XYZ file of C-alpha atoms in Angstrom:
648
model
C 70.832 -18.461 -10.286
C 68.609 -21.588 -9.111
C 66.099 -21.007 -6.431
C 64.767 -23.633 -4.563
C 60.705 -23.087 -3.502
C 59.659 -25.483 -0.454
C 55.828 -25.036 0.351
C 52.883 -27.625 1.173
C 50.121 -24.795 -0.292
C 49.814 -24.576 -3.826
C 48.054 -20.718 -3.650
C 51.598 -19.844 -1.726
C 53.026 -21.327 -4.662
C 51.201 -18.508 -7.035
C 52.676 -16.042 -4.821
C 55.915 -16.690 -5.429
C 55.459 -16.723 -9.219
C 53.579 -13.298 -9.224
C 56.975 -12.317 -6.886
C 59.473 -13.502 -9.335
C 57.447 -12.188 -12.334
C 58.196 -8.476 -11.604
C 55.116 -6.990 -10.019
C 55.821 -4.767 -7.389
C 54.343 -3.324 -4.145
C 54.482 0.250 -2.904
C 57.770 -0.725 -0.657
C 59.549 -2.034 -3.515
C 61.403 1.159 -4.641
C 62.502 1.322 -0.584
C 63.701 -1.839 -0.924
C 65.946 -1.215 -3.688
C 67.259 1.408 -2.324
C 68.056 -0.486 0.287
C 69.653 -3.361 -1.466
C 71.640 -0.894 -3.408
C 73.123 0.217 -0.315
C 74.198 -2.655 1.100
C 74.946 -4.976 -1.746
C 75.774 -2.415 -4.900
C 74.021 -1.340 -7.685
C 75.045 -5.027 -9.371
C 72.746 -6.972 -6.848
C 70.175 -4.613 -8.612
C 71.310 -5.461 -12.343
C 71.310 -2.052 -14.990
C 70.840 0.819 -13.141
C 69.022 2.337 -16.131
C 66.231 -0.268 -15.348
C 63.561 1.236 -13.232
C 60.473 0.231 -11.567
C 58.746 -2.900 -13.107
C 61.641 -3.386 -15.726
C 64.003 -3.302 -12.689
C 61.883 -5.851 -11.073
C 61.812 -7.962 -14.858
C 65.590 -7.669 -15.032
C 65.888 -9.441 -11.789
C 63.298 -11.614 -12.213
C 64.904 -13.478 -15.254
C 68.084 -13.854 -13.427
C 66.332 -17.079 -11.962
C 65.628 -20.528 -12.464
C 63.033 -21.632 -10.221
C 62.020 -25.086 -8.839
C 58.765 -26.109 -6.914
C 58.331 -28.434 -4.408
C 55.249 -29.724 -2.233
C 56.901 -31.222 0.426
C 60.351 -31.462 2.277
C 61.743 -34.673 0.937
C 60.858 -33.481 -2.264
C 63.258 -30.680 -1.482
C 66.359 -32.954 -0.277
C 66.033 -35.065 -3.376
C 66.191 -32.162 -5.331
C 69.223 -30.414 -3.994
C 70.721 -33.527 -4.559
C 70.325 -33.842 -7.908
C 71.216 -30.059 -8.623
C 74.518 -30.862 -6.568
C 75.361 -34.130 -8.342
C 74.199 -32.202 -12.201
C 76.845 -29.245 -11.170
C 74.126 -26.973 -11.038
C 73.702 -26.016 -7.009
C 70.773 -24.156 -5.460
C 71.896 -20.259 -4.038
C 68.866 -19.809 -2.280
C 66.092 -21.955 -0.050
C 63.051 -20.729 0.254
C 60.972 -23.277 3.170
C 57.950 -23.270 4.680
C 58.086 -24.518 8.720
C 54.992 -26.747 8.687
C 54.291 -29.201 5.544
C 52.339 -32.043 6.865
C 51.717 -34.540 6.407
C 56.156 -34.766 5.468
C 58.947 -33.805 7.288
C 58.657 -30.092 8.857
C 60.540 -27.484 7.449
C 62.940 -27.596 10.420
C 63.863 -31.130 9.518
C 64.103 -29.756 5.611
C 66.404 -27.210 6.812
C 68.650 -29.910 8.854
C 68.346 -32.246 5.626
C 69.459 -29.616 2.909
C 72.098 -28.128 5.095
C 74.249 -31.483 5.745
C 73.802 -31.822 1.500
C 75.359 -28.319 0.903
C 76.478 -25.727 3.028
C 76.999 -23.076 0.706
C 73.521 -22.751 -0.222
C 71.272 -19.524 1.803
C 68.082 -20.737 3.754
C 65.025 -18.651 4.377
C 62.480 -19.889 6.586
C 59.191 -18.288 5.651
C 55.931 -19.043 8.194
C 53.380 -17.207 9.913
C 54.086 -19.121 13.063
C 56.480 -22.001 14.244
C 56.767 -24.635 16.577
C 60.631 -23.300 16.705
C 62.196 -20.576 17.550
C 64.921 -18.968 15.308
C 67.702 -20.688 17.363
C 66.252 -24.170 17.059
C 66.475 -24.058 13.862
C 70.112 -22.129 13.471
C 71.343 -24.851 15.683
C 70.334 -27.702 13.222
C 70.632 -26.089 10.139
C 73.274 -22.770 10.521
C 75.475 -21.142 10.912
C 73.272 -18.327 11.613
C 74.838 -16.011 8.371
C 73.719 -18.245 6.299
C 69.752 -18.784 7.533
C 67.007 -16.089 7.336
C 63.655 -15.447 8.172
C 60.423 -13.979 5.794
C 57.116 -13.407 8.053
C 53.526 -14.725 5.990
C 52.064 -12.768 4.599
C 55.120 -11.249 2.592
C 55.377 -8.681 0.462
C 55.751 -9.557 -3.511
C 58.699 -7.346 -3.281
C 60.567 -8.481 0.008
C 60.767 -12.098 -1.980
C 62.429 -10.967 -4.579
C 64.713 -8.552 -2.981
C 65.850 -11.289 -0.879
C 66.369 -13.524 -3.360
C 68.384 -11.352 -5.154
C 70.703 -9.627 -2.192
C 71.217 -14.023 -1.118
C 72.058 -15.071 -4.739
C 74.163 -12.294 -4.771
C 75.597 -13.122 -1.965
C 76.002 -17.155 -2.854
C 78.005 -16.088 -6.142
C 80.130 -14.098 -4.544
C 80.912 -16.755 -1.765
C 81.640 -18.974 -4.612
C 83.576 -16.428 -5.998
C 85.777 -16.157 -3.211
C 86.259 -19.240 -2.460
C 87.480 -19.828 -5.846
C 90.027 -17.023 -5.608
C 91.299 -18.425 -1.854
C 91.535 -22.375 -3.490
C 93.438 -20.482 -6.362
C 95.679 -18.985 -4.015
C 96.162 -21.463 -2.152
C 97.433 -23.530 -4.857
C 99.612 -20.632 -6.070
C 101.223 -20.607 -2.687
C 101.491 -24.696 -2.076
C 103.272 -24.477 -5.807
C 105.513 -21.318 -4.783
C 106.651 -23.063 -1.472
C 107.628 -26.298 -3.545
C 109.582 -23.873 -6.372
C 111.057 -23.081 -2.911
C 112.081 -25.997 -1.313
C 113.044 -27.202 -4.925
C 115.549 -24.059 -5.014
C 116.462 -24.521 -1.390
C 117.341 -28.205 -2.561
C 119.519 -27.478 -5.381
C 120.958 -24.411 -3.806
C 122.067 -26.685 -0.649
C 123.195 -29.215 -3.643
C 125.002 -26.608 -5.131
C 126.765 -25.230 -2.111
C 127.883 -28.651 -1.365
C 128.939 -29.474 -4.394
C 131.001 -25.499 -4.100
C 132.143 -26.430 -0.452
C 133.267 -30.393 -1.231
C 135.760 -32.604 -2.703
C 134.054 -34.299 -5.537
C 136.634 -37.264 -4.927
C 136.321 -38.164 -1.543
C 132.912 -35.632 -0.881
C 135.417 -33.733 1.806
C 135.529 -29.998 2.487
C 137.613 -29.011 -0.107
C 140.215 -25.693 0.107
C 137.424 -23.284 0.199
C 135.718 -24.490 3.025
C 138.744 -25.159 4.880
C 140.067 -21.436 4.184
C 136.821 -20.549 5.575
C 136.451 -22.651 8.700
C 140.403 -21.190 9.176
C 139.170 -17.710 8.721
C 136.035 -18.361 11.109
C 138.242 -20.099 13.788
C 141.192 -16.965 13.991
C 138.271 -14.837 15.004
C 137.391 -16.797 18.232
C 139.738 -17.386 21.401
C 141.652 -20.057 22.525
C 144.694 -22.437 20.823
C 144.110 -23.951 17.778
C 146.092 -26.464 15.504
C 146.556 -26.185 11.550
C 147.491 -29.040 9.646
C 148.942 -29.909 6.604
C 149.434 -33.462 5.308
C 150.817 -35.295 2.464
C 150.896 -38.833 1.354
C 154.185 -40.267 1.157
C 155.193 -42.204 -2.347
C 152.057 -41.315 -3.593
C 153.754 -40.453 -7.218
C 154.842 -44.062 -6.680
C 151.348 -45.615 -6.632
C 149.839 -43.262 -9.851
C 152.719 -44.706 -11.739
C 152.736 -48.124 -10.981
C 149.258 -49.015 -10.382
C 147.542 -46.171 -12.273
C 145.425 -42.745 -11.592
C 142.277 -45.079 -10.369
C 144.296 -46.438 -7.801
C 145.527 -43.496 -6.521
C 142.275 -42.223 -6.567
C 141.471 -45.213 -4.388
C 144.044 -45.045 -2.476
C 143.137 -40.993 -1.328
C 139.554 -41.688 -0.723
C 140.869 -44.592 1.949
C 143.484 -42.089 3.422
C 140.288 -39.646 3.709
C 138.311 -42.284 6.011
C 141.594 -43.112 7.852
C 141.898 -38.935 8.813
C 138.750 -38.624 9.665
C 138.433 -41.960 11.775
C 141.846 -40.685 13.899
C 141.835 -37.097 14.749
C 140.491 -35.373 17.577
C 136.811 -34.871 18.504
C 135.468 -31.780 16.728
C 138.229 -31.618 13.926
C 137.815 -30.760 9.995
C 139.427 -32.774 7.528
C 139.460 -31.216 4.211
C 141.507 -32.440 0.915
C 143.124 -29.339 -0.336
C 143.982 -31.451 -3.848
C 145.918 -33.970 -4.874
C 147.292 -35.826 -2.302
C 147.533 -32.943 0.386
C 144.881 -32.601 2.981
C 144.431 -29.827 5.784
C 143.036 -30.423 9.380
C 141.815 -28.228 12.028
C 141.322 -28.711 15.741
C 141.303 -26.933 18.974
C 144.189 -28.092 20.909
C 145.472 -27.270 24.591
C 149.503 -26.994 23.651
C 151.677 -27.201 21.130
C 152.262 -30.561 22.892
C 149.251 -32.004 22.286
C 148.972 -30.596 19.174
C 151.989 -32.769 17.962
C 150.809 -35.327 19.908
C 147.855 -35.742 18.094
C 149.544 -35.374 14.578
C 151.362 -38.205 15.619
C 148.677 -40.739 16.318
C 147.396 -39.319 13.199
C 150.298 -40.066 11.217
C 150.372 -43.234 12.774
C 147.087 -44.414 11.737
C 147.937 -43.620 8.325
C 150.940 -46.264 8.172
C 149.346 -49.194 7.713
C 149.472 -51.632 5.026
C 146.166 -50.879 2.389
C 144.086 -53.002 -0.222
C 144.224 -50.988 -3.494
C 142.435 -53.256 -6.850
C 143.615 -56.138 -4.796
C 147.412 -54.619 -4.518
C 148.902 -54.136 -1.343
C 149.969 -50.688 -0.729
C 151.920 -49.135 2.267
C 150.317 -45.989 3.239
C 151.741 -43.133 4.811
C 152.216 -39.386 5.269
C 154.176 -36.162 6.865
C 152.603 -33.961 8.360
C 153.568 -29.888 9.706
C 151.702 -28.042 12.346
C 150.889 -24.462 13.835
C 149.382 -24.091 17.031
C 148.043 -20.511 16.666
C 145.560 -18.308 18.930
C 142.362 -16.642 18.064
C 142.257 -13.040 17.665
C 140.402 -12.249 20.775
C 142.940 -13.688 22.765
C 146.105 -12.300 20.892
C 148.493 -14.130 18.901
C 151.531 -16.514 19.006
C 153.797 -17.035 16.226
C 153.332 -15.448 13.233
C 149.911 -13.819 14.008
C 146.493 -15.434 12.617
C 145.623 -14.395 9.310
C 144.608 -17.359 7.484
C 146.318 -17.244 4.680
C 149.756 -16.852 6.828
C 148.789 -20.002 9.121
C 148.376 -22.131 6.057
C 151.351 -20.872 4.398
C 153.662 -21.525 8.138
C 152.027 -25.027 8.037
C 153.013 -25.821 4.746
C 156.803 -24.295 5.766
C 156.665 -26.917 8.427
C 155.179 -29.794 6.111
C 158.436 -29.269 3.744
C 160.135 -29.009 6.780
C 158.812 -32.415 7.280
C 159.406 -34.195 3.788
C 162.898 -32.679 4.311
C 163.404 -35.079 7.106
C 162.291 -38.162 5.450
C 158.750 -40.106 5.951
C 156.413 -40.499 8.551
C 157.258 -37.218 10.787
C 155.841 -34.354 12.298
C 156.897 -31.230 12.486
C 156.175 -28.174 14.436
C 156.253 -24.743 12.840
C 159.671 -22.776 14.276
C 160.129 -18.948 13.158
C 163.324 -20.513 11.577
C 161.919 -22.144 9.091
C 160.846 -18.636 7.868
C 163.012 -16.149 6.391
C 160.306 -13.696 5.913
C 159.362 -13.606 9.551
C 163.103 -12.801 10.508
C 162.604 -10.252 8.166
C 159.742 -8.801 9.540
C 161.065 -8.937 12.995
C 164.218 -6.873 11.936
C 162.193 -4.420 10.180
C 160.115 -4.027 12.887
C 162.800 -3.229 15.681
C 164.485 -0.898 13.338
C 161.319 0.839 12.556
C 160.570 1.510 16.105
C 164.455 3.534 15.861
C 163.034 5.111 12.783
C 162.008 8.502 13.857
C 164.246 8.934 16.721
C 167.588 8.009 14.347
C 166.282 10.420 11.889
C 166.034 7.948 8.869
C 162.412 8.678 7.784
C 161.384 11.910 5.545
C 158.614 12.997 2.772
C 158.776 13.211 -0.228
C 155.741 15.576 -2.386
C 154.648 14.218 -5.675
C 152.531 16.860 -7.290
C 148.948 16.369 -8.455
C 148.279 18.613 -11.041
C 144.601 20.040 -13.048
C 144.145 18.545 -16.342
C 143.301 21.489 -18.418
C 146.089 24.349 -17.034
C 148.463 21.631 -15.934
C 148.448 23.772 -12.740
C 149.918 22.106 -9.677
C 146.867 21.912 -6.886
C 148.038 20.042 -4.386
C 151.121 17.348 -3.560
C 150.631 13.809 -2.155
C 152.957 12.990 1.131
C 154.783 9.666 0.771
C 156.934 8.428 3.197
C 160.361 7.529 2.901
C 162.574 5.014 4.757
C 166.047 5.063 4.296
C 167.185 2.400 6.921
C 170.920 1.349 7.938
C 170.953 -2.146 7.517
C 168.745 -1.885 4.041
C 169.038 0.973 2.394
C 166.154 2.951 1.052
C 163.415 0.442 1.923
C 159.831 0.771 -0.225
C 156.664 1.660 1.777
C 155.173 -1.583 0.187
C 157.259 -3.528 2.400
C 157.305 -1.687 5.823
C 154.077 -0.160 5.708
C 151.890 -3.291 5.948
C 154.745 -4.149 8.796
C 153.971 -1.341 10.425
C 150.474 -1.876 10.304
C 150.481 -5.230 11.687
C 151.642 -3.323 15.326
C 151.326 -0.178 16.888
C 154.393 1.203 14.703
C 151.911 2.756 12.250
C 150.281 5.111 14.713
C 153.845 6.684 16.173
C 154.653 6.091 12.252
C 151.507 8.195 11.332
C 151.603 10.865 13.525
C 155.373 11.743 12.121
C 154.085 11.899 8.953
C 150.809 14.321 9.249
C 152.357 16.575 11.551
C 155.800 16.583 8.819
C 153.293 17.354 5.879
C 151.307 20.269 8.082
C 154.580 21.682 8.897
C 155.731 21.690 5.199
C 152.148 22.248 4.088
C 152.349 26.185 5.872
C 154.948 27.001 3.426
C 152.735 26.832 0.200
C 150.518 29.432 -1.248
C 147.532 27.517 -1.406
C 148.361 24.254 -2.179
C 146.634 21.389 -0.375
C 148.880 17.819 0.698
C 147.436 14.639 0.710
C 148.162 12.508 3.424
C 147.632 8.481 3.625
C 146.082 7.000 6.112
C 146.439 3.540 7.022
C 142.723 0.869 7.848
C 144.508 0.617 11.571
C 144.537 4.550 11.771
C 141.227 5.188 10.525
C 139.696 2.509 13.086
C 141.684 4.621 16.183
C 139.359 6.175 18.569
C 139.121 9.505 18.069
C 140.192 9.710 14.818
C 138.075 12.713 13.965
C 139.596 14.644 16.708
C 143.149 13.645 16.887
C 143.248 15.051 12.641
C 141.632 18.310 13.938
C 144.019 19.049 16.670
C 146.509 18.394 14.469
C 145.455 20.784 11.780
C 144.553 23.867 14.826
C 147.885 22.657 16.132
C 149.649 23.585 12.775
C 147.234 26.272 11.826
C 146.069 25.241 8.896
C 142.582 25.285 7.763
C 140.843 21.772 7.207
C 140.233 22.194 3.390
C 143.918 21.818 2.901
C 144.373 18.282 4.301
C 143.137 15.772 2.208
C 142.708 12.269 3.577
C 143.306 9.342 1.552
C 141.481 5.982 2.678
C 141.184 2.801 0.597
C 138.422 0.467 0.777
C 139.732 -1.933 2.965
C 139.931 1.289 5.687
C 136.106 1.513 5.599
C 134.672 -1.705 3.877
C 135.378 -3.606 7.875
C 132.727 -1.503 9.896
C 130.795 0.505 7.096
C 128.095 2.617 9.363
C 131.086 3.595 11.369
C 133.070 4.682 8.797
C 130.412 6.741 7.317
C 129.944 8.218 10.263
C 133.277 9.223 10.445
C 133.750 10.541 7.226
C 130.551 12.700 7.606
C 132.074 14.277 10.640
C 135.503 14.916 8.475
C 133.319 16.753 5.413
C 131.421 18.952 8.017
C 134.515 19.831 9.313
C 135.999 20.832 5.861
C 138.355 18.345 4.850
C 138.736 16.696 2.089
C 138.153 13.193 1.151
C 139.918 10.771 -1.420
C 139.030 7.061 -1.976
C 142.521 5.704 -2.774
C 142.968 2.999 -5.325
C 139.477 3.217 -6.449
C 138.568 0.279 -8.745
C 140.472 -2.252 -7.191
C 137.468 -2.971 -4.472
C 134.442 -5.365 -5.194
C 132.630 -3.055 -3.614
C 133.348 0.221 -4.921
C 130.119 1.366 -6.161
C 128.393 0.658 -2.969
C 130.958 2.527 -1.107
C 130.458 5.760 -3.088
C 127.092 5.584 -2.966
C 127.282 5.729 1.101
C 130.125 7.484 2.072
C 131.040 11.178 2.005
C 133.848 11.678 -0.662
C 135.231 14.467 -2.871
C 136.959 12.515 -5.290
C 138.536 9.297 -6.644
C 141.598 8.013 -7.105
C 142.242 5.916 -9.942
C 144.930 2.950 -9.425
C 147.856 3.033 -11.369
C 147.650 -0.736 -12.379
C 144.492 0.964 -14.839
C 146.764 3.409 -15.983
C 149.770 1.277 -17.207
C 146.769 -1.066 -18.631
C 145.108 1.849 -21.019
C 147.872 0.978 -23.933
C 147.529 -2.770 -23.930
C 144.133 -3.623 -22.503
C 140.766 -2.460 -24.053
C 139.190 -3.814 -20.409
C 141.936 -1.157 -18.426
C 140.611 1.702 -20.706
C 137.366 0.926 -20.387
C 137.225 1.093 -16.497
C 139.479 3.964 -16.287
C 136.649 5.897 -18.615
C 133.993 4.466 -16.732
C 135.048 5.414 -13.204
C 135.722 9.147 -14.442
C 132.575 9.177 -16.239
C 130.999 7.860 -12.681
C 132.868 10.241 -10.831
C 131.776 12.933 -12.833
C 127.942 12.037 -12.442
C 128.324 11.999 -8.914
C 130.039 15.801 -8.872
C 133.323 13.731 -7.553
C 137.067 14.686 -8.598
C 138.802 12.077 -10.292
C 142.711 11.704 -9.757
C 144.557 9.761 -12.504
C 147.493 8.164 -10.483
C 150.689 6.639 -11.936
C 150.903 8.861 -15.106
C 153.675 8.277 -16.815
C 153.516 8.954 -20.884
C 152.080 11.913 -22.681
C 150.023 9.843 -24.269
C 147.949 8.913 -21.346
C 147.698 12.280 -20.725
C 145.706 12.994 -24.038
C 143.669 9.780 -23.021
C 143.000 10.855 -19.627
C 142.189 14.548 -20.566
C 139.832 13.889 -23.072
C 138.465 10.892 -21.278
C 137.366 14.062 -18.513
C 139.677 13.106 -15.532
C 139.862 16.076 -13.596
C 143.484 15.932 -12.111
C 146.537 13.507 -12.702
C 149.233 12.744 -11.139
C 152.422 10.690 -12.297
C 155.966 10.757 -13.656
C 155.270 12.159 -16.268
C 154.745 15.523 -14.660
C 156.964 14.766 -11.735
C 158.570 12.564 -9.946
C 158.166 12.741 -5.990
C 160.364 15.225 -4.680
C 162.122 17.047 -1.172
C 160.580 19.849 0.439
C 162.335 22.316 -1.187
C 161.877 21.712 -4.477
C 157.801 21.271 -3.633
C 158.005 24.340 -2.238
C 159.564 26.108 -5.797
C 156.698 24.227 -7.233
C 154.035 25.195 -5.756
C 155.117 28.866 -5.941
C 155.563 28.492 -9.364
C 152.012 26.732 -9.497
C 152.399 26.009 -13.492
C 155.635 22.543 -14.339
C 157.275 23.985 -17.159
C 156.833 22.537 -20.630
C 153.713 20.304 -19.391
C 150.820 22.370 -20.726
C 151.049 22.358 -24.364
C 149.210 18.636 -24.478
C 146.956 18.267 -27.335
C 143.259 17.158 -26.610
C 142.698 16.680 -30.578
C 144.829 13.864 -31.756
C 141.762 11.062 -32.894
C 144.855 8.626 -33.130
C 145.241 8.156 -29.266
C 141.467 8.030 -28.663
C 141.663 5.250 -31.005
C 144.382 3.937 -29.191
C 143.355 3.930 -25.487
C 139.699 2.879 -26.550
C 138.721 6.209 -24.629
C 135.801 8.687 -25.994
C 135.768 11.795 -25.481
């Protein structure tokens, strides 16, 4: 450490020598202690160093430089600043005449470096301590000595100030290293923020024409169902564009879209998206007051679009069809069709054929006739609403049996539709009917209270009942299941309640909530089609279950797919580390069985045991408790672990 020594008397001088050479004064040992306190034993050096070694120790930590007279002193904290080499600590007398006084030297030295640590040392002064703080502060970084000093009080000071200085310098190092730390983090930032924006443009855009592409139109779709008011879909398609990639080549058709693209976006409505779906179809979307002005609009659009264009200097006739569905966000109900997004586009495109049908250059509004599906749907409905009271619906019981005694445990209620117009009708096509109205409540109701009623028969058995996303939302949920069970008498733990993802996956904190009021109540909880969901592991973690359900799609996969057996062993492996029952659905061979049992599933469930059956005949089984000539299944054969890629 460099001290700087500013004093007109040469004897004062001396003193500061004998100060710095060690000697030491009765006070000195106070001192230290003192210094020790307030600065640490390393402002002291080696704690094993005491008394005049101490004092040595210190001593040597310091370069010192003389001068007579306060210029002197500015010159040479110059120098030491422009060598590298800065002073820590000033030691200046006030009065050096015949120079500049030591207030002056203070001013002088301060506006060269203000890091370094002043001390003022007279007997008396012309100034007062705040004359010279003002000139040459702040005031933390001047002190005061009295004449005469003690030998020790110099170099105590000294040390505690150079002490201080390095570690100034020491933290000032650490905050400029910081700082550039943090100005080199923010621009790793903005750099990722830059190519993550490129990269979600380049995700969200049409590298042709640099429109939304399909994604972010299905998205802007999906956005717009969910807020009120009419809305118009659109689908358009070139006309004779085939005709153009064959005569004038694939550049000029690319030419030819990217002007189309401009001409879209130059004649619809304020506030519309105009996305290129591929090819030569494109998809627009605007808010619209009628179906009117909907087709009104798709006109002038249309219209703009037949005009005569300048292709690699060729002259090409443009133009395009075009279908449309006005549609109604979901918060203020629906018109035709509903407003799930993938149904509007595929109406829309119904209409666009609709329009190609009739030639070029036309418009066409989406009619329910143009949809055979949607007839469909509307005669299923009304003859679903007859369902119950006609007497066409019943239950059928497939059991669900343990894997090691082959024991049947419980059955599995599914519904069964056998209509008049149709014939037996599968749930897959009038359940998701159903659920699209209020059917599936009236729909649900028949079929819990049918299973209770059935379930009071059996000797133990539990039934598994489905219940639809629509159902589990109700209000009251929760209560409605347990009057239903105290209506029937029977006791919770013999209902099990199957939800899929999609029932819980919509409003997660409610549905936890719900299922925790379900478990404390005692029934039993089965995530249905388990594996199927992206989010599967994140649901098990948070929601009150007692066991999965594996898909049947895994099942029929074991034999053919390594990737199918390898899920279906990880999810009962999973299952099993959470203390979860797993439920192999859709078993069908005897060889999955072996898989499945040695793979650790705890219960299956499946043709192969049974297919579903009447009342009656689930009532024989579950008396009988054990299906005959299903439990002599061999765990042991190494050929179908081989097989089914399952360990056991």
């Amino acid at each position: 450490m460099r001290i700087l020594i500013v004093d007109d008397e040469p004897a004062m001088h001396d003193s500061y020598r004998r100060s710095f050479a060690g000697t030491r004064s009765s006070g000195g040992e106070a001192l230290d202690a003192m210094a020790a306190e307030l600065f640490g034993n390393d402002a002291l050096g080696d704690e094993s160093l005491a008394g005049p070694a101490a004092n040595a120790a210190r001593a040597s930590a310091f370069a010192l430089t003389y001068c007579d007279q306060g210029l002197d002193a500015v010159a040479a904290v110059e120098r030491a600043l422009a060598e590298g080499a800065p002073f820590a600590v000033a030691f200046i007398d006030v009065r050096m005449p015949p120079g500049i006084d030591g207030r002056e030297t203070a001013r002088r030295i301060r506006a060269l470096d203000p890091e370094i640590n002043l001390v003022i040392v007279t007997g008396f002064s012309d100034f007062s301590p705040i004359e010279i703080s003002k000139v040459a502060g702040p005031a933390d970084k001047i002190f005061y000595i009295a004449k005469p000093f003690e030998v020790a009080e110099i170099l105590q000071t000294a040390t505690a100030l150079a002490q201080r200085w390095q570690n100034d310098r020491d933290l000032a190092a650490a905050r400029d290293l910081l700082a550039a730390q943090v100005l080199q983090l923010e621009e790793q930032a903005a750099e990722l923020a830059a190519n993550e924006s490129r990269a979600i443009h380049l995700a969200m855009h049409d590298s042709l024409t640099d429109a939304p592409n399909r994604l972010a139109f299905l998205r802007a779709l999906a956005a717009r169902t969910r807020s009120e008011g009419l809305f118009a879909t659109v689908m358009i398609d070139l006309d004779r564009f085939k005709l153009v990639n064959d005569t004038l080549g694939h550049l000029a058709g690319d030419a030819l879209i990217r002007e189309i693209c401009v001409i879209l976006n130059r004649s619809t409505p304020d506030g519309a998206l105009v996305a290129r779906l591929g090819g030569d179809e494109f998809g627009i979307l605007f808010d619209t007051s009628s179906e009117a002005a909907a087709v009104m609009a798709c006109e002038l659009i249309i219209a703009a679009c037949s005009v005569t264009l300048q292709v690699f200097g060729n002259s090409v006739q443009g133009g395009a069809s075009a279908g449309v569905v006005v549609t109604a966000g979901a918060r203020a109900g629906t018109v035709t069709g509903g407003s799930d997004p993938v149904d509007v586009i595929r109406r829309s495109d119904l209409a666009l054929n609709d329009a190609k049908r009739g030639g070029r250059g036309i418009v066409r509004l989406f009619d329910e006739s143009m949809d055979e599906g949607i007839r469909f749907r509307r005669r299923v409905e009304g003859g679903l609403s007859q369902a119950i009271t006609r007497g066409e619906l019943s239950l059928a019981y497939q059991p669900i049996v343990s894997r090691d005694a082959i024991e049947v445990v419980g059955f599995e209620a599914l519904v069964r539709w056998n209509t008049s117009e149709y014939g037996l009708m599968s749930p897959a096509t009038f359940i998701p009917i159903a659920e699209e109205s209020n059917l599936i409540h009236e729909l649900g109701d028949w079929v819990l209270h049918e299973a209770l009623d059935v379930l009071k028969q059996w000797p133990g058995q539990y039934v598994s009942v489905n219940f639809s996303p629509r159902q589990f939302r109700r209000h009251n949920f929760v209560g409605h299941i347990m009057k239903s069970v105290q209506r029937a008498g029977i006791a919770p733990a013999r209902l099990q309640i199957e939800i899929t993802e999609t029932a819980i996956f919509d409003d997660a904190e409610r549905a936890a909530e719900t299922l925790y009021k379900l478990r404390q109540m005692g029934f039993r909880i089965a995530l249905d089609d388990f594996g199927t969901g992206y989010s599967s592991l994140y649901n098990i973690r948070k929601f009150a279950l007692d066991c999965l359900k594996i898909d049947k799609s895994f099942i029929d996969g074991m034999g053919r797919e390594r990737e199918s057996a390898a899920i279906v062993h990880s999810i009962i492996h999973l299952g099993r580390a959470l203390g979860l029952g797993v439920i192999a659905e859709g078993v069908e061979t005897e060889a999955q069985v072996q898989a499945l049992r040695l793979a650790g599933a705890s219960h299956l469930q499946g043709y192969y045991f049974s297919r579903p059956v009447g009342a009656a005949d689930a009532l024989a089984m579950a008396q009988g408790r054990t299906l005959s000539g299903k439990d002599d299944v061999s765990t042991e054969d190494p050929a179908t672990r081989q097989t089914f890629g399952l360990r056991s």
